[in-house]
C-alpha cells in the first residue's frame, strides 16, 4: 500500500483553518481539483457519519467519492474513509484520510495524510488532486 502526505502553511489561526476543513459552507469553496465544482454532496466533516460528494469537471463529467467520518477532534484533526465510485455507482477500494491542523509561526499548518492508496500511480493521481485542491483553499481562505 502507498501512503501520501502533504503539508501546507496558512496565515490564519488554527481554529479558522479547522473551520475551513470541516464545515460544509467552507469545504465547498475548495473541495475538488481546480476546474471542478460539487453540485451534489453530503459534505460535513464537523461530525462523524457518512459523507459523499459528486465533483463535476468543465465537460460535465461527474466523479463520486464517499466514505465515513471516523473522528472529529476539533480544532486539531478530522479522519475519514475514502472510496471512489464507478459508473455503476459501485464503490471501489477504501483508503483513509486524516486532516491535521498544527499551530506554527505563520499561523497554522494543514497536514493531509492519505493512506492505503494501493499503488504509486493511484498515489500520484491523488497527490495531483490534493495539491490542486490546496491551491483553491489558499485562494479562498480568509
PDB file of C-alpha atoms in Angstrom:
ATOM      1  CA  UNK A   1       0.000   0.000   0.000  1.00  0.00           C
ATOM      2  CA  UNK A   2       1.147   3.524  -0.770  1.00  0.00           C
ATOM      3  CA  UNK A   3       0.695   6.492   1.540  1.00  0.00           C
ATOM      4  CA  UNK A   4       0.680  10.198   0.702  1.00  0.00           C
ATOM      5  CA  UNK A   5       1.481  13.140   2.988  1.00  0.00           C
ATOM      6  CA  UNK A   6       1.103  16.812   2.041  1.00  0.00           C
ATOM      7  CA  UNK A   7       1.689  19.901   4.190  1.00  0.00           C
ATOM      8  CA  UNK A   8       0.657  23.490   3.565  1.00  0.00           C
ATOM      9  CA  UNK A   9       1.022  26.595   5.760  1.00  0.00           C
ATOM     10  CA  UNK A  10      -1.701  29.235   6.026  1.00  0.00           C
ATOM     11  CA  UNK A  11      -1.660  32.693   7.613  1.00  0.00           C
ATOM     12  CA  UNK A  12      -4.770  32.070   9.714  1.00  0.00           C
ATOM     13  CA  UNK A  13      -5.375  30.787  13.216  1.00  0.00           C
ATOM     14  CA  UNK A  14      -5.665  27.036  13.745  1.00  0.00           C
ATOM     15  CA  UNK A  15      -9.342  27.487  14.700  1.00  0.00           C
ATOM     16  CA  UNK A  16     -10.038  29.302  11.435  1.00  0.00           C
ATOM     17  CA  UNK A  17      -8.230  26.664   9.369  1.00  0.00           C
ATOM     18  CA  UNK A  18     -10.164  23.928  11.144  1.00  0.00           C
ATOM     19  CA  UNK A  19     -13.449  25.573  10.138  1.00  0.00           C
ATOM     20  CA  UNK A  20     -12.261  25.566   6.502  1.00  0.00           C
ATOM     21  CA  UNK A  21     -11.563  21.836   6.587  1.00  0.00           C
ATOM     22  CA  UNK A  22     -14.637  20.746   8.498  1.00  0.00           C
ATOM     23  CA  UNK A  23     -17.755  22.826   7.752  1.00  0.00           C
ATOM     24  CA  UNK A  24     -19.810  22.363   4.577  1.00  0.00           C
ATOM     25  CA  UNK A  25     -20.018  26.011   3.516  1.00  0.00           C
ATOM     26  CA  UNK A  26     -16.215  26.371   3.721  1.00  0.00           C
ATOM     27  CA  UNK A  27     -15.347  22.906   2.343  1.00  0.00           C
ATOM     28  CA  UNK A  28     -17.401  23.519  -0.792  1.00  0.00           C
ATOM     29  CA  UNK A  29     -15.255  26.534  -1.685  1.00  0.00           C
ATOM     30  CA  UNK A  30     -12.142  24.380  -2.134  1.00  0.00           C
ATOM     31  CA  UNK A  31     -13.212  20.723  -2.332  1.00  0.00           C
ATOM     32  CA  UNK A  32     -12.015  19.039  -5.507  1.00  0.00           C
ATOM     33  CA  UNK A  33      -9.328  19.955  -8.011  1.00  0.00           C
ATOM     34  CA  UNK A  34      -9.291  23.270  -9.856  1.00  0.00           C
ATOM     35  CA  UNK A  35     -11.911  23.389 -12.595  1.00  0.00           C
ATOM     36  CA  UNK A  36     -14.317  21.186 -10.617  1.00  0.00           C
ATOM     37  CA  UNK A  37     -17.460  22.079  -8.758  1.00  0.00           C
ATOM     38  CA  UNK A  38     -19.557  19.991  -6.367  1.00  0.00           C
ATOM     39  CA  UNK A  39     -23.217  20.111  -7.428  1.00  0.00           C
ATOM     40  CA  UNK A  40     -24.361  17.259  -5.148  1.00  0.00           C
ATOM     41  CA  UNK A  41     -22.945  16.426  -1.734  1.00  0.00           C
ATOM     42  CA  UNK A  42     -23.359  15.493   1.858  1.00  0.00           C
ATOM     43  CA  UNK A  43     -20.037  17.002   2.841  1.00  0.00           C
ATOM     44  CA  UNK A  44     -19.794  17.744   6.550  1.00  0.00           C
ATOM     45  CA  UNK A  45     -16.621  16.904   8.453  1.00  0.00           C
ATOM     46  CA  UNK A  46     -17.777  18.612  11.651  1.00  0.00           C
ATOM     47  CA  UNK A  47     -19.475  15.395  12.817  1.00  0.00           C
ATOM     48  CA  UNK A  48     -18.933  11.656  12.470  1.00  0.00           C
ATOM     49  CA  UNK A  49     -21.016   9.692   9.999  1.00  0.00           C
ATOM     50  CA  UNK A  50     -21.387   9.132   6.272  1.00  0.00           C
ATOM     51  CA  UNK A  51     -20.347  11.667   3.626  1.00  0.00           C
ATOM     52  CA  UNK A  52     -20.206  11.855  -0.162  1.00  0.00           C
ATOM     53  CA  UNK A  53     -19.524  14.331  -2.921  1.00  0.00           C
ATOM     54  CA  UNK A  54     -20.030  14.365  -6.658  1.00  0.00           C
ATOM     55  CA  UNK A  55     -17.430  16.508  -8.378  1.00  0.00           C
ATOM     56  CA  UNK A  56     -18.083  17.787 -11.909  1.00  0.00           C
ATOM     57  CA  UNK A  57     -15.491  18.983 -14.398  1.00  0.00           C
ATOM     58  CA  UNK A  58     -15.912  21.580 -17.168  1.00  0.00           C
ATOM     59  CA  UNK A  59     -17.068  18.923 -19.671  1.00  0.00           C
ATOM     60  CA  UNK A  60     -19.829  17.771 -17.320  1.00  0.00           C
ATOM     61  CA  UNK A  61     -18.155  14.503 -16.296  1.00  0.00           C
ATOM     62  CA  UNK A  62     -19.043  13.529 -12.740  1.00  0.00           C
ATOM     63  CA  UNK A  63     -16.876  11.746 -10.187  1.00  0.00           C
ATOM     64  CA  UNK A  64     -18.380  10.390  -6.972  1.00  0.00           C
ATOM     65  CA  UNK A  65     -16.402   9.693  -3.813  1.00  0.00           C
ATOM     66  CA  UNK A  66     -17.812   8.676  -0.442  1.00  0.00           C
ATOM     67  CA  UNK A  67     -16.869   7.462   2.981  1.00  0.00           C
ATOM     68  CA  UNK A  68     -17.430   7.757   6.679  1.00  0.00           C
ATOM     69  CA  UNK A  69     -16.109  10.452   9.009  1.00  0.00           C
ATOM     70  CA  UNK A  70     -14.362   8.345  11.651  1.00  0.00           C
ATOM     71  CA  UNK A  71     -13.304  11.056  14.088  1.00  0.00           C
ATOM     72  CA  UNK A  72     -13.547  14.792  14.715  1.00  0.00           C
ATOM     73  CA  UNK A  73     -11.142  16.237  17.254  1.00  0.00           C
ATOM     74  CA  UNK A  74     -11.771  19.984  16.953  1.00  0.00           C
ATOM     75  CA  UNK A  75      -9.703  22.028  16.365  1.00  0.00           C
ATOM     76  CA  UNK A  76      -6.884  19.622  15.506  1.00  0.00           C
ATOM     77  CA  UNK A  77      -7.986  16.723  13.303  1.00  0.00           C
ATOM     78  CA  UNK A  78     -10.622  15.047  11.185  1.00  0.00           C
ATOM     79  CA  UNK A  79     -10.386  11.500   9.864  1.00  0.00           C
ATOM     80  CA  UNK A  80     -12.470   9.856   7.169  1.00  0.00           C
ATOM     81  CA  UNK A  81     -12.552   6.913   4.815  1.00  0.00           C
ATOM     82  CA  UNK A  82     -12.414   7.471   1.060  1.00  0.00           C
ATOM     83  CA  UNK A  83     -13.680   5.384  -1.852  1.00  0.00           C
ATOM     84  CA  UNK A  84     -14.320   6.285  -5.489  1.00  0.00           C
ATOM     85  CA  UNK A  85     -17.477   5.050  -7.204  1.00  0.00           C
ATOM     86  CA  UNK A  86     -17.537   3.625 -10.732  1.00  0.00           C
ATOM     87  CA  UNK A  87     -20.049   4.464 -13.468  1.00  0.00           C
ATOM     88  CA  UNK A  88     -22.483   1.924 -11.916  1.00  0.00           C
ATOM     89  CA  UNK A  89     -22.159   3.641  -8.504  1.00  0.00           C
ATOM     90  CA  UNK A  90     -20.187   0.688  -7.119  1.00  0.00           C
ATOM     91  CA  UNK A  91     -17.673   1.782  -4.500  1.00  0.00           C
ATOM     92  CA  UNK A  92     -14.032   0.842  -5.136  1.00  0.00           C
ATOM     93  CA  UNK A  93     -11.374   0.017  -2.543  1.00  0.00           C
ATOM     94  CA  UNK A  94     -11.233   2.145   0.568  1.00  0.00           C
ATOM     95  CA  UNK A  95      -8.415   4.383   1.737  1.00  0.00           C
ATOM     96  CA  UNK A  96      -8.116   6.622   4.795  1.00  0.00           C
ATOM     97  CA  UNK A  97      -7.574  10.384   5.071  1.00  0.00           C
ATOM     98  CA  UNK A  98      -6.635  12.483   8.082  1.00  0.00           C
ATOM     99  CA  UNK A  99      -6.566  16.281   8.101  1.00  0.00           C
ATOM    100  CA  UNK A 100      -4.418  17.593  10.953  1.00  0.00           C
ATOM    101  CA  UNK A 101      -4.114  21.273  11.930  1.00  0.00           C
ATOM    102  CA  UNK A 102      -0.960  22.354  13.752  1.00  0.00           C
ATOM    103  CA  UNK A 103      -0.131  25.868  15.008  1.00  0.00           C
ATOM    104  CA  UNK A 104       3.101  27.337  13.627  1.00  0.00           C
ATOM    105  CA  UNK A 105       4.916  30.676  13.432  1.00  0.00           C
ATOM    106  CA  UNK A 106       2.950  31.838  10.364  1.00  0.00           C
ATOM    107  CA  UNK A 107      -0.453  30.742  11.675  1.00  0.00           C
ATOM    108  CA  UNK A 108      -1.404  27.129  11.013  1.00  0.00           C
ATOM    109  CA  UNK A 109      -0.243  24.144   9.001  1.00  0.00           C
ATOM    110  CA  UNK A 110      -2.589  21.651   7.375  1.00  0.00           C
ATOM    111  CA  UNK A 111      -1.236  18.130   7.088  1.00  0.00           C
ATOM    112  CA  UNK A 112      -3.093  15.735   4.786  1.00  0.00           C
ATOM    113  CA  UNK A 113      -2.297  12.057   5.304  1.00  0.00           C
ATOM    114  CA  UNK A 114      -3.953   9.822   2.709  1.00  0.00           C
ATOM    115  CA  UNK A 115      -3.144   6.183   3.449  1.00  0.00           C
ATOM    116  CA  UNK A 116      -3.635   2.792   1.817  1.00  0.00           C
ATOM    117  CA  UNK A 117      -3.866   4.151  -1.721  1.00  0.00           C
ATOM    118  CA  UNK A 118      -2.970   0.881  -3.402  1.00  0.00           C
ATOM    119  CA  UNK A 119      -0.052   1.759  -5.683  1.00  0.00           C
ATOM    120  CA  UNK A 120       2.237   4.570  -6.811  1.00  0.00           C
ATOM    121  CA  UNK A 121       0.036   5.537  -9.786  1.00  0.00           C
ATOM    122  CA  UNK A 122      -3.047   5.966  -7.597  1.00  0.00           C
ATOM    123  CA  UNK A 123      -0.967   7.902  -5.061  1.00  0.00           C
ATOM    124  CA  UNK A 124       0.384  10.230  -7.786  1.00  0.00           C
ATOM    125  CA  UNK A 125      -3.145  10.995  -9.048  1.00  0.00           C
ATOM    126  CA  UNK A 126      -4.317  11.756  -5.511  1.00  0.00           C
ATOM    127  CA  UNK A 127      -1.280  13.952  -4.932  1.00  0.00           C
ATOM    128  CA  UNK A 128      -2.229  15.993  -8.018  1.00  0.00           C
ATOM    129  CA  UNK A 129      -5.834  16.275  -6.849  1.00  0.00           C
ATOM    130  CA  UNK A 130      -4.998  17.268  -3.271  1.00  0.00           C
ATOM    131  CA  UNK A 131      -2.326  19.744  -4.440  1.00  0.00           C
ATOM    132  CA  UNK A 132      -4.843  21.405  -6.767  1.00  0.00           C
ATOM    133  CA  UNK A 133      -7.457  21.490  -4.004  1.00  0.00           C
ATOM    134  CA  UNK A 134      -4.940  23.071  -1.621  1.00  0.00           C
ATOM    135  CA  UNK A 135      -4.335  25.840  -4.175  1.00  0.00           C
ATOM    136  CA  UNK A 136      -8.089  26.505  -4.130  1.00  0.00           C
ATOM    137  CA  UNK A 137      -8.073  26.549  -0.335  1.00  0.00           C
ATOM    138  CA  UNK A 138      -5.178  29.027  -0.302  1.00  0.00           C
ATOM    139  CA  UNK A 139      -7.008  31.286  -2.769  1.00  0.00           C
ATOM    140  CA  UNK A 140     -10.246  31.256  -0.740  1.00  0.00           C
ATOM    141  CA  UNK A 141      -9.301  31.107   2.922  1.00  0.00           C
ATOM    142  CA  UNK A 142      -9.919  34.330   4.833  1.00  0.00           C
TER     143      UNK A 142
END
